[in-house]
Protein backbone atom coordinates (compact mmCIF):
# COMPACT_ATOMS: atom_id res chain seq x y z
CA UNK A 1 0.00 0.00 0.00
CA UNK A 2 1.23 3.50 -0.79
CA UNK A 3 2.08 5.85 2.04
CA UNK A 4 0.00 8.98 1.72
CA UNK A 5 0.51 10.10 5.32
CA UNK A 6 -2.03 10.24 8.11
CA UNK A 7 -5.73 10.94 7.57
CA UNK A 8 -7.64 11.92 10.72
CA UNK A 9 -11.38 11.35 10.59
CA UNK A 10 -13.36 12.70 13.50
CA UNK A 11 -16.40 10.60 14.31
CA UNK A 12 -14.85 7.76 12.33
CA UNK A 13 -16.47 4.96 14.27
CA UNK A 14 -19.88 4.93 12.57
CA UNK A 15 -21.79 6.14 9.52
CA UNK A 16 -20.10 8.49 7.05
CA UNK A 17 -16.93 8.67 9.14
CA UNK A 18 -16.52 4.89 9.24
CA UNK A 19 -17.02 4.65 5.46
CA UNK A 20 -14.46 7.44 5.01
CA UNK A 21 -11.97 5.61 7.23
CA UNK A 22 -12.32 2.39 5.22
CA UNK A 23 -11.96 4.09 1.82
CA UNK A 24 -9.06 6.20 3.07
CA UNK A 25 -7.16 3.08 4.08
CA UNK A 26 -7.75 1.56 0.65
CA UNK A 27 -6.37 4.79 -0.85
CA UNK A 28 -3.16 4.31 1.14
CA UNK A 29 -3.59 6.64 4.12
CA UNK A 30 -2.75 5.64 7.67
CA UNK A 31 -6.09 6.32 9.34
CA UNK A 32 -6.80 7.72 12.78
CA UNK A 33 -10.36 6.80 13.75
CA UNK A 34 -11.71 9.22 16.34
CA UNK A 35 -14.83 8.54 18.38
CA UNK A 36 -16.62 10.01 21.39
CA UNK A 37 -18.13 7.08 23.32
CA UNK A 38 -18.40 3.92 21.28
CA UNK A 39 -14.92 2.38 21.54
CA UNK A 40 -16.00 -1.01 20.23
CA UNK A 41 -17.44 0.48 17.03
CA UNK A 42 -14.17 2.32 16.44
CA UNK A 43 -12.20 -0.88 17.00
CA UNK A 44 -14.36 -2.71 14.47
CA UNK A 45 -13.44 -0.09 11.85
CA UNK A 46 -9.73 -0.13 12.73
CA UNK A 47 -9.57 -3.93 12.87
CA UNK A 48 -11.19 -4.24 9.44
CA UNK A 49 -8.57 -1.87 8.02
CA UNK A 50 -5.73 -3.81 9.66
CA UNK A 51 -7.16 -7.13 8.41
CA UNK A 52 -6.91 -5.72 4.88
CA UNK A 53 -3.25 -4.79 5.43
CA UNK A 54 -3.83 -1.10 6.19
CA UNK A 55 -2.76 1.07 9.12
CA UNK A 56 -5.30 2.33 11.62
CA UNK A 57 -5.44 3.56 15.20
CA UNK A 58 -8.36 4.71 17.32
CA UNK A 59 -8.57 7.64 19.70
CA UNK A 60 -11.29 8.65 22.11
CA UNK A 61 -11.90 12.38 22.17
CA UNK A 62 -14.90 14.69 22.24
CA UNK A 63 -14.26 17.29 19.52
CA UNK A 64 -16.40 19.67 21.55
CA UNK A 65 -13.74 19.91 24.26
CA UNK A 66 -10.19 21.26 24.25
CA UNK A 67 -8.95 18.05 25.87
CA UNK A 68 -10.61 15.94 23.20
CA UNK A 69 -9.06 17.92 20.36
CA UNK A 70 -5.65 17.75 22.04
CA UNK A 71 -5.94 13.97 22.46
CA UNK A 72 -6.84 13.50 18.80
CA UNK A 73 -3.84 15.42 17.51
CA UNK A 74 -1.44 13.89 20.03
CA UNK A 75 -2.42 10.49 18.60
CA UNK A 76 -2.12 11.77 15.04
CA UNK A 77 1.38 13.07 15.76
CA UNK A 78 2.41 9.64 17.06
CA UNK A 79 1.24 8.05 13.80
CA UNK A 80 3.33 10.23 11.49
CA UNK A 81 2.93 13.11 9.05
CA UNK A 82 -0.56 14.54 8.90
CA UNK A 83 -1.91 14.74 5.34
CA UNK A 84 -5.70 15.11 5.67
CA UNK A 85 -8.26 16.10 8.29
CA UNK A 86 -11.86 15.08 7.74
CA UNK A 87 -14.05 17.10 10.11
CA UNK A 88 -16.92 14.63 10.18
CA UNK A 89 -18.05 14.33 13.82
CA UNK A 90 -21.50 15.83 14.22
CA UNK A 91 -24.70 15.56 16.21
CA UNK A 92 -28.37 16.42 15.87
CA UNK A 93 -31.02 16.73 18.55
CA UNK A 94 -34.69 15.92 18.83
CA UNK A 95 -37.06 18.01 16.71
CA UNK A 96 -37.88 21.31 18.38
CA UNK A 97 -38.82 24.88 17.56
CA UNK A 98 -36.27 27.58 18.32
CA UNK A 99 -38.61 29.04 20.94
CA UNK A 100 -38.25 25.83 22.93
CA UNK A 101 -34.50 25.26 22.69
CA UNK A 102 -32.51 25.27 25.93
CA UNK A 103 -29.12 26.89 26.37
CA UNK A 104 -27.63 23.45 27.00
CA UNK A 105 -28.93 22.21 23.67
CA UNK A 106 -27.57 25.22 21.77
CA UNK A 107 -24.24 24.95 23.54
CA UNK A 108 -23.86 21.26 22.61
CA UNK A 109 -24.97 21.84 19.04
CA UNK A 110 -22.45 24.57 18.31
CA UNK A 111 -19.65 23.17 20.48
CA UNK A 112 -19.56 19.82 18.68
CA UNK A 113 -20.67 20.76 15.16
CA UNK A 114 -18.96 24.13 14.79
CA UNK A 115 -16.33 24.86 17.45
CA UNK A 116 -15.03 21.28 17.29
CA UNK A 117 -14.51 21.46 13.54
CA UNK A 118 -12.84 24.87 13.75
CA UNK A 119 -10.54 23.78 16.58
CA UNK A 120 -9.54 20.59 14.72
CA UNK A 121 -8.90 22.61 11.56
CA UNK A 122 -6.72 24.97 13.59
CA UNK A 123 -4.60 22.03 14.74
CA UNK A 124 -4.39 20.70 11.18
CA UNK A 125 -3.30 24.07 9.77
CA UNK A 126 -0.53 24.31 12.38
CA UNK A 127 0.82 20.97 11.11
CA UNK A 128 0.15 21.28 7.37
CA UNK A 129 1.00 24.90 6.58
CA UNK A 130 4.09 25.35 4.42
CA UNK A 131 4.50 28.70 6.19
CA UNK A 132 4.97 26.76 9.44
CA UNK A 133 7.30 24.06 8.12
CA UNK A 134 4.57 21.67 6.99
CA UNK A 135 4.23 19.92 3.66
CA UNK A 136 0.65 20.98 2.86
CA UNK A 137 -2.46 18.85 2.77
CA UNK A 138 -6.24 19.00 2.78
CA UNK A 139 -9.12 19.60 5.15
CA UNK A 140 -12.59 18.34 4.27
CA UNK A 141 -15.49 19.54 6.39
CA UNK A 142 -18.81 17.71 6.57
CA UNK A 143 -21.62 20.22 6.36
CA UNK A 144 -25.24 19.36 5.60
CA UNK A 145 -28.01 20.17 3.13
CA UNK A 146 -29.67 21.56 6.26
CA UNK A 147 -27.34 24.56 5.95
CA UNK A 148 -29.35 25.61 2.89
CA UNK A 149 -32.77 24.33 3.95
CA UNK A 150 -32.72 25.88 7.43
CA UNK A 151 -34.66 22.89 8.85
CA UNK A 152 -37.61 24.80 10.42
CA UNK A 153 -39.64 23.02 13.12
CA UNK A 154 -36.91 20.39 13.34
CA UNK A 155 -33.44 21.72 14.10
CA UNK A 156 -32.69 25.26 12.99
CA UNK A 157 -29.82 25.14 15.49
CA UNK A 158 -28.17 22.23 13.67
CA UNK A 159 -28.74 23.88 10.28
CA UNK A 160 -27.17 27.09 11.56
CA UNK A 161 -24.19 25.27 13.01
CA UNK A 162 -23.64 23.66 9.59
CA UNK A 163 -24.15 27.01 7.85
CA UNK A 164 -21.24 28.28 9.91
CA UNK A 165 -19.18 25.35 8.60
CA UNK A 166 -19.89 26.47 5.02
CA UNK A 167 -18.69 30.00 5.79
CA UNK A 168 -15.69 28.65 7.68
CA UNK A 169 -14.77 26.47 4.69
CA UNK A 170 -14.71 29.45 2.33
CA UNK A 171 -12.85 31.72 4.74
CA UNK A 172 -10.19 29.24 5.82
CA UNK A 173 -9.68 28.10 2.23
CA UNK A 174 -8.76 31.65 1.21
CA UNK A 175 -6.64 32.18 4.33
CA UNK A 176 -4.38 29.18 3.73
CA UNK A 177 -4.57 28.81 -0.07
CA UNK A 178 -0.99 30.01 -0.50
CA UNK A 179 0.26 27.67 2.26
CA UNK A 180 -0.32 24.35 0.49
CA UNK A 181 -3.63 23.62 2.21
CA UNK A 182 -6.93 23.08 0.42
CA UNK A 183 -10.13 23.36 2.43
CA UNK A 184 -13.37 21.93 1.01
CA UNK A 185 -16.67 20.58 2.28
CA UNK A 186 -19.43 18.17 1.39
CA UNK A 187 -23.10 18.86 2.02
CA UNK A 188 -24.81 15.47 2.40
CA UNK A 189 -28.55 15.13 1.96
CA UNK A 190 -30.52 12.31 3.58
CA UNK A 191 -27.97 9.58 4.25
CA UNK A 192 -28.89 6.24 5.77
CA UNK A 193 -26.99 6.24 9.08
CA UNK A 194 -27.77 6.06 12.79
CA UNK A 195 -27.78 9.86 13.22
CA UNK A 196 -31.54 10.04 12.59
CA UNK A 197 -32.30 7.63 15.43
CA UNK A 198 -30.01 9.65 17.70
CA UNK A 199 -32.28 12.63 16.97
CA UNK A 200 -35.32 10.62 18.05
CA UNK A 201 -36.47 9.83 14.49
CA UNK A 202 -35.46 6.21 13.75
CA UNK A 203 -37.83 6.07 10.73
CA UNK A 204 -36.80 9.43 9.25
CA UNK A 205 -34.97 7.97 6.25
CA UNK A 206 -37.81 5.58 5.40
CA UNK A 207 -40.44 8.29 5.88
CA UNK A 208 -38.62 10.81 3.69
CA UNK A 209 -37.60 8.45 0.88
CA UNK A 210 -40.74 8.86 -1.28
CA UNK A 211 -40.21 12.64 -1.34
CA UNK A 212 -36.53 12.56 -2.23
CA UNK A 213 -35.67 13.48 -5.84
CA UNK A 214 -33.92 10.13 -6.44
CA UNK A 215 -36.55 8.24 -4.40
CA UNK A 216 -33.78 6.83 -2.24
CA UNK A 217 -31.42 8.02 0.49
CA UNK A 218 -27.70 8.23 -0.04
CA UNK A 219 -25.26 5.77 1.48
CA UNK A 220 -22.36 6.59 3.75
CA UNK A 221 -20.01 5.28 1.05
CA UNK A 222 -21.41 7.70 -1.53
CA UNK A 223 -20.52 10.61 0.75
CA UNK A 224 -17.16 9.08 1.65
CA UNK A 225 -16.20 8.82 -2.01
CA UNK A 226 -16.80 12.56 -2.44
CA UNK A 227 -14.78 13.30 0.70
CA UNK A 228 -11.85 11.19 -0.49
CA UNK A 229 -11.93 12.82 -3.92
CA UNK A 230 -11.85 16.33 -2.42
CA UNK A 231 -8.94 15.25 -0.20
CA UNK A 232 -6.98 13.78 -3.10
CA UNK A 233 -4.63 15.37 -5.60
CA UNK A 234 -7.33 14.79 -8.21
CA UNK A 235 -8.97 17.86 -6.67
CA UNK A 236 -5.76 19.91 -6.71
CA UNK A 237 -7.42 23.15 -7.93
CA UNK A 238 -10.56 22.76 -5.83
CA UNK A 239 -10.44 24.75 -2.63
CA UNK A 240 -13.22 26.64 -0.91
CA UNK A 241 -15.46 24.22 -2.82
CA UNK A 242 -18.61 22.84 -1.20
CA UNK A 243 -19.94 19.77 -2.95
CA UNK A 244 -23.61 18.79 -2.61
CA UNK A 245 -23.91 15.04 -2.13
CA UNK A 246 -27.64 15.13 -1.75
CA UNK A 247 -29.25 13.45 -4.75
CA UNK A 248 -30.56 16.88 -5.87
CA UNK A 249 -32.02 17.72 -2.44
CA UNK A 250 -31.28 21.37 -1.60
CA UNK A 251 -29.02 22.13 -4.55
CA UNK A 252 -30.04 25.78 -4.90
CA UNK A 253 -27.92 28.37 -3.04
P1 LIG B 1 -23.61 8.98 12.99
O1 LIG B 1 -23.90 7.74 12.24
O2 LIG B 1 -24.49 9.39 14.12
O3 LIG B 1 -22.08 8.89 13.52
C1 LIG B 1 -21.58 9.98 14.24
C2 LIG B 1 -20.13 9.78 14.52
O4 LIG B 1 -19.64 10.95 15.17
C3 LIG B 1 -19.86 8.60 15.45
O5 LIG B 1 -18.62 8.04 15.06
C4 LIG B 1 -19.75 9.28 16.80
O6 LIG B 1 -18.93 8.60 17.73
C5 LIG B 1 -19.08 10.57 16.42
N1 LIG B 1 -19.27 11.67 17.37
C6 LIG B 1 -20.44 12.16 17.86
N2 LIG B 1 -20.19 13.17 18.71
C7 LIG B 1 -18.85 13.30 18.77
C8 LIG B 1 -17.98 14.14 19.48
N3 LIG B 1 -18.45 15.08 20.32
N4 LIG B 1 -16.64 14.00 19.31
C9 LIG B 1 -16.14 13.04 18.48
N5 LIG B 1 -16.91 12.21 17.78
C10 LIG B 1 -18.26 12.34 17.92
O7 LIG B 1 -23.55 10.25 12.02
P2 LIG B 1 -23.45 10.36 10.40
O8 LIG B 1 -24.82 10.34 9.86
O9 LIG B 1 -22.42 9.46 9.88
O10 LIG B 1 -22.96 11.89 10.28
C11 LIG B 1 -21.62 12.23 10.06
C12 LIG B 1 -21.59 13.71 9.68
O11 LIG B 1 -22.41 13.90 8.53
C13 LIG B 1 -22.13 14.64 10.75
O12 LIG B 1 -21.36 15.83 10.77
C14 LIG B 1 -23.53 14.94 10.27
O13 LIG B 1 -24.02 16.17 10.75
C15 LIG B 1 -23.32 14.96 8.78
N6 LIG B 1 -24.53 14.74 7.99
C16 LIG B 1 -25.21 13.56 8.07
C17 LIG B 1 -26.36 13.40 7.30
C18 LIG B 1 -27.19 12.15 7.33
O14 LIG B 1 -28.30 12.13 6.78
N7 LIG B 1 -26.70 11.05 7.93
C19 LIG B 1 -26.81 14.43 6.47
C20 LIG B 1 -26.07 15.61 6.42
C21 LIG B 1 -24.94 15.76 7.18
P3 LIG B 1 -19.52 7.51 18.78
O15 LIG B 1 -19.70 6.26 17.98
O16 LIG B 1 -18.49 7.38 19.84
O17 LIG B 1 -20.82 8.08 19.25
CSV table of C-alpha atoms and ligand atoms in Angstrom, one decimal:
chain,number,residue,atom,x,y,z
A,1,UNK,CA,0.0,0.0,0.0
A,2,UNK,CA,1.2,3.5,-0.8
A,3,UNK,CA,2.1,5.8,2.0
A,4,UNK,CA,0.0,9.0,1.7
A,5,UNK,CA,0.5,10.1,5.3
A,6,UNK,CA,-2.0,10.2,8.1
A,7,UNK,CA,-5.7,10.9,7.6
A,8,UNK,CA,-7.6,11.9,10.7
A,9,UNK,CA,-11.4,11.3,10.6
A,10,UNK,CA,-13.4,12.7,13.5
A,11,UNK,CA,-16.4,10.6,14.3
A,12,UNK,CA,-14.9,7.8,12.3
A,13,UNK,CA,-16.5,5.0,14.3
A,14,UNK,CA,-19.9,4.9,12.6
A,15,UNK,CA,-21.8,6.1,9.5
A,16,UNK,CA,-20.1,8.5,7.0
A,17,UNK,CA,-16.9,8.7,9.1
A,18,UNK,CA,-16.5,4.9,9.2
A,19,UNK,CA,-17.0,4.7,5.5
A,20,UNK,CA,-14.5,7.4,5.0
A,21,UNK,CA,-12.0,5.6,7.2
A,22,UNK,CA,-12.3,2.4,5.2
A,23,UNK,CA,-12.0,4.1,1.8
A,24,UNK,CA,-9.1,6.2,3.1
A,25,UNK,CA,-7.2,3.1,4.1
A,26,UNK,CA,-7.7,1.6,0.7
A,27,UNK,CA,-6.4,4.8,-0.9
A,28,UNK,CA,-3.2,4.3,1.1
A,29,UNK,CA,-3.6,6.6,4.1
A,30,UNK,CA,-2.7,5.6,7.7
A,31,UNK,CA,-6.1,6.3,9.3
A,32,UNK,CA,-6.8,7.7,12.8
A,33,UNK,CA,-10.4,6.8,13.8
A,34,UNK,CA,-11.7,9.2,16.3
A,35,UNK,CA,-14.8,8.5,18.4
A,36,UNK,CA,-16.6,10.0,21.4
A,37,UNK,CA,-18.1,7.1,23.3
A,38,UNK,CA,-18.4,3.9,21.3
A,39,UNK,CA,-14.9,2.4,21.5
A,40,UNK,CA,-16.0,-1.0,20.2
A,41,UNK,CA,-17.4,0.5,17.0
A,42,UNK,CA,-14.2,2.3,16.4
A,43,UNK,CA,-12.2,-0.9,17.0
A,44,UNK,CA,-14.4,-2.7,14.5
A,45,UNK,CA,-13.4,-0.1,11.8
A,46,UNK,CA,-9.7,-0.1,12.7
A,47,UNK,CA,-9.6,-3.9,12.9
A,48,UNK,CA,-11.2,-4.2,9.4
A,49,UNK,CA,-8.6,-1.9,8.0
A,50,UNK,CA,-5.7,-3.8,9.7
A,51,UNK,CA,-7.2,-7.1,8.4
A,52,UNK,CA,-6.9,-5.7,4.9
A,53,UNK,CA,-3.3,-4.8,5.4
A,54,UNK,CA,-3.8,-1.1,6.2
A,55,UNK,CA,-2.8,1.1,9.1
A,56,UNK,CA,-5.3,2.3,11.6
A,57,UNK,CA,-5.4,3.6,15.2
A,58,UNK,CA,-8.4,4.7,17.3
A,59,UNK,CA,-8.6,7.6,19.7
A,60,UNK,CA,-11.3,8.7,22.1
A,61,UNK,CA,-11.9,12.4,22.2
A,62,UNK,CA,-14.9,14.7,22.2
A,63,UNK,CA,-14.3,17.3,19.5
A,64,UNK,CA,-16.4,19.7,21.5
A,65,UNK,CA,-13.7,19.9,24.3
A,66,UNK,CA,-10.2,21.3,24.2
A,67,UNK,CA,-8.9,18.0,25.9
A,68,UNK,CA,-10.6,15.9,23.2
A,69,UNK,CA,-9.1,17.9,20.4
A,70,UNK,CA,-5.6,17.8,22.0
A,71,UNK,CA,-5.9,14.0,22.5
A,72,UNK,CA,-6.8,13.5,18.8
A,73,UNK,CA,-3.8,15.4,17.5
A,74,UNK,CA,-1.4,13.9,20.0
A,75,UNK,CA,-2.4,10.5,18.6
A,76,UNK,CA,-2.1,11.8,15.0
A,77,UNK,CA,1.4,13.1,15.8
A,78,UNK,CA,2.4,9.6,17.1
A,79,UNK,CA,1.2,8.1,13.8
A,80,UNK,CA,3.3,10.2,11.5
A,81,UNK,CA,2.9,13.1,9.1
A,82,UNK,CA,-0.6,14.5,8.9
A,83,UNK,CA,-1.9,14.7,5.3
A,84,UNK,CA,-5.7,15.1,5.7
A,85,UNK,CA,-8.3,16.1,8.3
A,86,UNK,CA,-11.9,15.1,7.7
A,87,UNK,CA,-14.0,17.1,10.1
A,88,UNK,CA,-16.9,14.6,10.2
A,89,UNK,CA,-18.1,14.3,13.8
A,90,UNK,CA,-21.5,15.8,14.2
A,91,UNK,CA,-24.7,15.6,16.2
A,92,UNK,CA,-28.4,16.4,15.9
A,93,UNK,CA,-31.0,16.7,18.6
A,94,UNK,CA,-34.7,15.9,18.8
A,95,UNK,CA,-37.1,18.0,16.7
A,96,UNK,CA,-37.9,21.3,18.4
A,97,UNK,CA,-38.8,24.9,17.6
A,98,UNK,CA,-36.3,27.6,18.3
A,99,UNK,CA,-38.6,29.0,20.9
A,100,UNK,CA,-38.3,25.8,22.9
A,101,UNK,CA,-34.5,25.3,22.7
A,102,UNK,CA,-32.5,25.3,25.9
A,103,UNK,CA,-29.1,26.9,26.4
A,104,UNK,CA,-27.6,23.4,27.0
A,105,UNK,CA,-28.9,22.2,23.7
A,106,UNK,CA,-27.6,25.2,21.8
A,107,UNK,CA,-24.2,25.0,23.5
A,108,UNK,CA,-23.9,21.3,22.6
A,109,UNK,CA,-25.0,21.8,19.0
A,110,UNK,CA,-22.4,24.6,18.3
A,111,UNK,CA,-19.6,23.2,20.5
A,112,UNK,CA,-19.6,19.8,18.7
A,113,UNK,CA,-20.7,20.8,15.2
A,114,UNK,CA,-19.0,24.1,14.8
A,115,UNK,CA,-16.3,24.9,17.5
A,116,UNK,CA,-15.0,21.3,17.3
A,117,UNK,CA,-14.5,21.5,13.5
A,118,UNK,CA,-12.8,24.9,13.7
A,119,UNK,CA,-10.5,23.8,16.6
A,120,UNK,CA,-9.5,20.6,14.7
A,121,UNK,CA,-8.9,22.6,11.6
A,122,UNK,CA,-6.7,25.0,13.6
A,123,UNK,CA,-4.6,22.0,14.7
A,124,UNK,CA,-4.4,20.7,11.2
A,125,UNK,CA,-3.3,24.1,9.8
A,126,UNK,CA,-0.5,24.3,12.4
A,127,UNK,CA,0.8,21.0,11.1
A,128,UNK,CA,0.2,21.3,7.4
A,129,UNK,CA,1.0,24.9,6.6
A,130,UNK,CA,4.1,25.3,4.4
A,131,UNK,CA,4.5,28.7,6.2
A,132,UNK,CA,5.0,26.8,9.4
A,133,UNK,CA,7.3,24.1,8.1
A,134,UNK,CA,4.6,21.7,7.0
A,135,UNK,CA,4.2,19.9,3.7
A,136,UNK,CA,0.6,21.0,2.9
A,137,UNK,CA,-2.5,18.8,2.8
A,138,UNK,CA,-6.2,19.0,2.8
A,139,UNK,CA,-9.1,19.6,5.1
A,140,UNK,CA,-12.6,18.3,4.3
A,141,UNK,CA,-15.5,19.5,6.4
A,142,UNK,CA,-18.8,17.7,6.6
A,143,UNK,CA,-21.6,20.2,6.4
A,144,UNK,CA,-25.2,19.4,5.6
A,145,UNK,CA,-28.0,20.2,3.1
A,146,UNK,CA,-29.7,21.6,6.3
A,147,UNK,CA,-27.3,24.6,6.0
A,148,UNK,CA,-29.3,25.6,2.9
A,149,UNK,CA,-32.8,24.3,4.0
A,150,UNK,CA,-32.7,25.9,7.4
A,151,UNK,CA,-34.7,22.9,8.8
A,152,UNK,CA,-37.6,24.8,10.4
A,153,UNK,CA,-39.6,23.0,13.1
A,154,UNK,CA,-36.9,20.4,13.3
A,155,UNK,CA,-33.4,21.7,14.1
A,156,UNK,CA,-32.7,25.3,13.0
A,157,UNK,CA,-29.8,25.1,15.5
A,158,UNK,CA,-28.2,22.2,13.7
A,159,UNK,CA,-28.7,23.9,10.3
A,160,UNK,CA,-27.2,27.1,11.6
A,161,UNK,CA,-24.2,25.3,13.0
A,162,UNK,CA,-23.6,23.7,9.6
A,163,UNK,CA,-24.2,27.0,7.8
A,164,UNK,CA,-21.2,28.3,9.9
A,165,UNK,CA,-19.2,25.4,8.6
A,166,UNK,CA,-19.9,26.5,5.0
A,167,UNK,CA,-18.7,30.0,5.8
A,168,UNK,CA,-15.7,28.6,7.7
A,169,UNK,CA,-14.8,26.5,4.7
A,170,UNK,CA,-14.7,29.5,2.3
A,171,UNK,CA,-12.8,31.7,4.7
A,172,UNK,CA,-10.2,29.2,5.8
A,173,UNK,CA,-9.7,28.1,2.2
A,174,UNK,CA,-8.8,31.6,1.2
A,175,UNK,CA,-6.6,32.2,4.3
A,176,UNK,CA,-4.4,29.2,3.7
A,177,UNK,CA,-4.6,28.8,-0.1
A,178,UNK,CA,-1.0,30.0,-0.5
A,179,UNK,CA,0.3,27.7,2.3
A,180,UNK,CA,-0.3,24.4,0.5
A,181,UNK,CA,-3.6,23.6,2.2
A,182,UNK,CA,-6.9,23.1,0.4
A,183,UNK,CA,-10.1,23.4,2.4
A,184,UNK,CA,-13.4,21.9,1.0
A,185,UNK,CA,-16.7,20.6,2.3
A,186,UNK,CA,-19.4,18.2,1.4
A,187,UNK,CA,-23.1,18.9,2.0
A,188,UNK,CA,-24.8,15.5,2.4
A,189,UNK,CA,-28.6,15.1,2.0
A,190,UNK,CA,-30.5,12.3,3.6
A,191,UNK,CA,-28.0,9.6,4.3
A,192,UNK,CA,-28.9,6.2,5.8
A,193,UNK,CA,-27.0,6.2,9.1
A,194,UNK,CA,-27.8,6.1,12.8
A,195,UNK,CA,-27.8,9.9,13.2
A,196,UNK,CA,-31.5,10.0,12.6
A,197,UNK,CA,-32.3,7.6,15.4
A,198,UNK,CA,-30.0,9.6,17.7
A,199,UNK,CA,-32.3,12.6,17.0
A,200,UNK,CA,-35.3,10.6,18.1
A,201,UNK,CA,-36.5,9.8,14.5
A,202,UNK,CA,-35.5,6.2,13.8
A,203,UNK,CA,-37.8,6.1,10.7
A,204,UNK,CA,-36.8,9.4,9.2
A,205,UNK,CA,-35.0,8.0,6.3
A,206,UNK,CA,-37.8,5.6,5.4
A,207,UNK,CA,-40.4,8.3,5.9
A,208,UNK,CA,-38.6,10.8,3.7
A,209,UNK,CA,-37.6,8.5,0.9
A,210,UNK,CA,-40.7,8.9,-1.3
A,211,UNK,CA,-40.2,12.6,-1.3
A,212,UNK,CA,-36.5,12.6,-2.2
A,213,UNK,CA,-35.7,13.5,-5.8
A,214,UNK,CA,-33.9,10.1,-6.4
A,215,UNK,CA,-36.5,8.2,-4.4
A,216,UNK,CA,-33.8,6.8,-2.2
A,217,UNK,CA,-31.4,8.0,0.5
A,218,UNK,CA,-27.7,8.2,0.0
A,219,UNK,CA,-25.3,5.8,1.5
A,220,UNK,CA,-22.4,6.6,3.7
A,221,UNK,CA,-20.0,5.3,1.0
A,222,UNK,CA,-21.4,7.7,-1.5
A,223,UNK,CA,-20.5,10.6,0.7
A,224,UNK,CA,-17.2,9.1,1.7
A,225,UNK,CA,-16.2,8.8,-2.0
A,226,UNK,CA,-16.8,12.6,-2.4
A,227,UNK,CA,-14.8,13.3,0.7
A,228,UNK,CA,-11.8,11.2,-0.5
A,229,UNK,CA,-11.9,12.8,-3.9
A,230,UNK,CA,-11.9,16.3,-2.4
A,231,UNK,CA,-8.9,15.2,-0.2
A,232,UNK,CA,-7.0,13.8,-3.1
A,233,UNK,CA,-4.6,15.4,-5.6
A,234,UNK,CA,-7.3,14.8,-8.2
A,235,UNK,CA,-9.0,17.9,-6.7
A,236,UNK,CA,-5.8,19.9,-6.7
A,237,UNK,CA,-7.4,23.1,-7.9
A,238,UNK,CA,-10.6,22.8,-5.8
A,239,UNK,CA,-10.4,24.8,-2.6
A,240,UNK,CA,-13.2,26.6,-0.9
A,241,UNK,CA,-15.5,24.2,-2.8
A,242,UNK,CA,-18.6,22.8,-1.2
A,243,UNK,CA,-19.9,19.8,-2.9
A,244,UNK,CA,-23.6,18.8,-2.6
A,245,UNK,CA,-23.9,15.0,-2.1
A,246,UNK,CA,-27.6,15.1,-1.8
A,247,UNK,CA,-29.3,13.5,-4.7
A,248,UNK,CA,-30.6,16.9,-5.9
A,249,UNK,CA,-32.0,17.7,-2.4
A,250,UNK,CA,-31.3,21.4,-1.6
A,251,UNK,CA,-29.0,22.1,-4.5
A,252,UNK,CA,-30.0,25.8,-4.9
A,253,UNK,CA,-27.9,28.4,-3.0
B,1,LIG,P1,-23.6,9.0,13.0
B,1,LIG,O1,-23.9,7.7,12.2
B,1,LIG,O2,-24.5,9.4,14.1
B,1,LIG,O3,-22.1,8.9,13.5
B,1,LIG,C1,-21.6,10.0,14.2
B,1,LIG,C2,-20.1,9.8,14.5
B,1,LIG,O4,-19.6,10.9,15.2
B,1,LIG,C3,-19.9,8.6,15.4
B,1,LIG,O5,-18.6,8.0,15.1
B,1,LIG,C4,-19.7,9.3,16.8
B,1,LIG,O6,-18.9,8.6,17.7
B,1,LIG,C5,-19.1,10.6,16.4
B,1,LIG,N1,-19.3,11.7,17.4
B,1,LIG,C6,-20.4,12.2,17.9
B,1,LIG,N2,-20.2,13.2,18.7
B,1,LIG,C7,-18.8,13.3,18.8
B,1,LIG,C8,-18.0,14.1,19.5
B,1,LIG,N3,-18.4,15.1,20.3
B,1,LIG,N4,-16.6,14.0,19.3
B,1,LIG,C9,-16.1,13.0,18.5
B,1,LIG,N5,-16.9,12.2,17.8
B,1,LIG,C10,-18.3,12.3,17.9
B,1,LIG,O7,-23.5,10.2,12.0
B,1,LIG,P2,-23.5,10.4,10.4
B,1,LIG,O8,-24.8,10.3,9.9
B,1,LIG,O9,-22.4,9.5,9.9
B,1,LIG,O10,-23.0,11.9,10.3
B,1,LIG,C11,-21.6,12.2,10.1
B,1,LIG,C12,-21.6,13.7,9.7
B,1,LIG,O11,-22.4,13.9,8.5
B,1,LIG,C13,-22.1,14.6,10.7
B,1,LIG,O12,-21.4,15.8,10.8
B,1,LIG,C14,-23.5,14.9,10.3
B,1,LIG,O13,-24.0,16.2,10.8
B,1,LIG,C15,-23.3,15.0,8.8
B,1,LIG,N6,-24.5,14.7,8.0
B,1,LIG,C16,-25.2,13.6,8.1
B,1,LIG,C17,-26.4,13.4,7.3
B,1,LIG,C18,-27.2,12.1,7.3
B,1,LIG,O14,-28.3,12.1,6.8
B,1,LIG,N7,-26.7,11.1,7.9
B,1,LIG,C19,-26.8,14.4,6.5
B,1,LIG,C20,-26.1,15.6,6.4
B,1,LIG,C21,-24.9,15.8,7.2
B,1,LIG,P3,-19.5,7.5,18.8
B,1,LIG,O15,-19.7,6.3,18.0
B,1,LIG,O16,-18.5,7.4,19.8
B,1,LIG,O17,-20.8,8.1,19.3
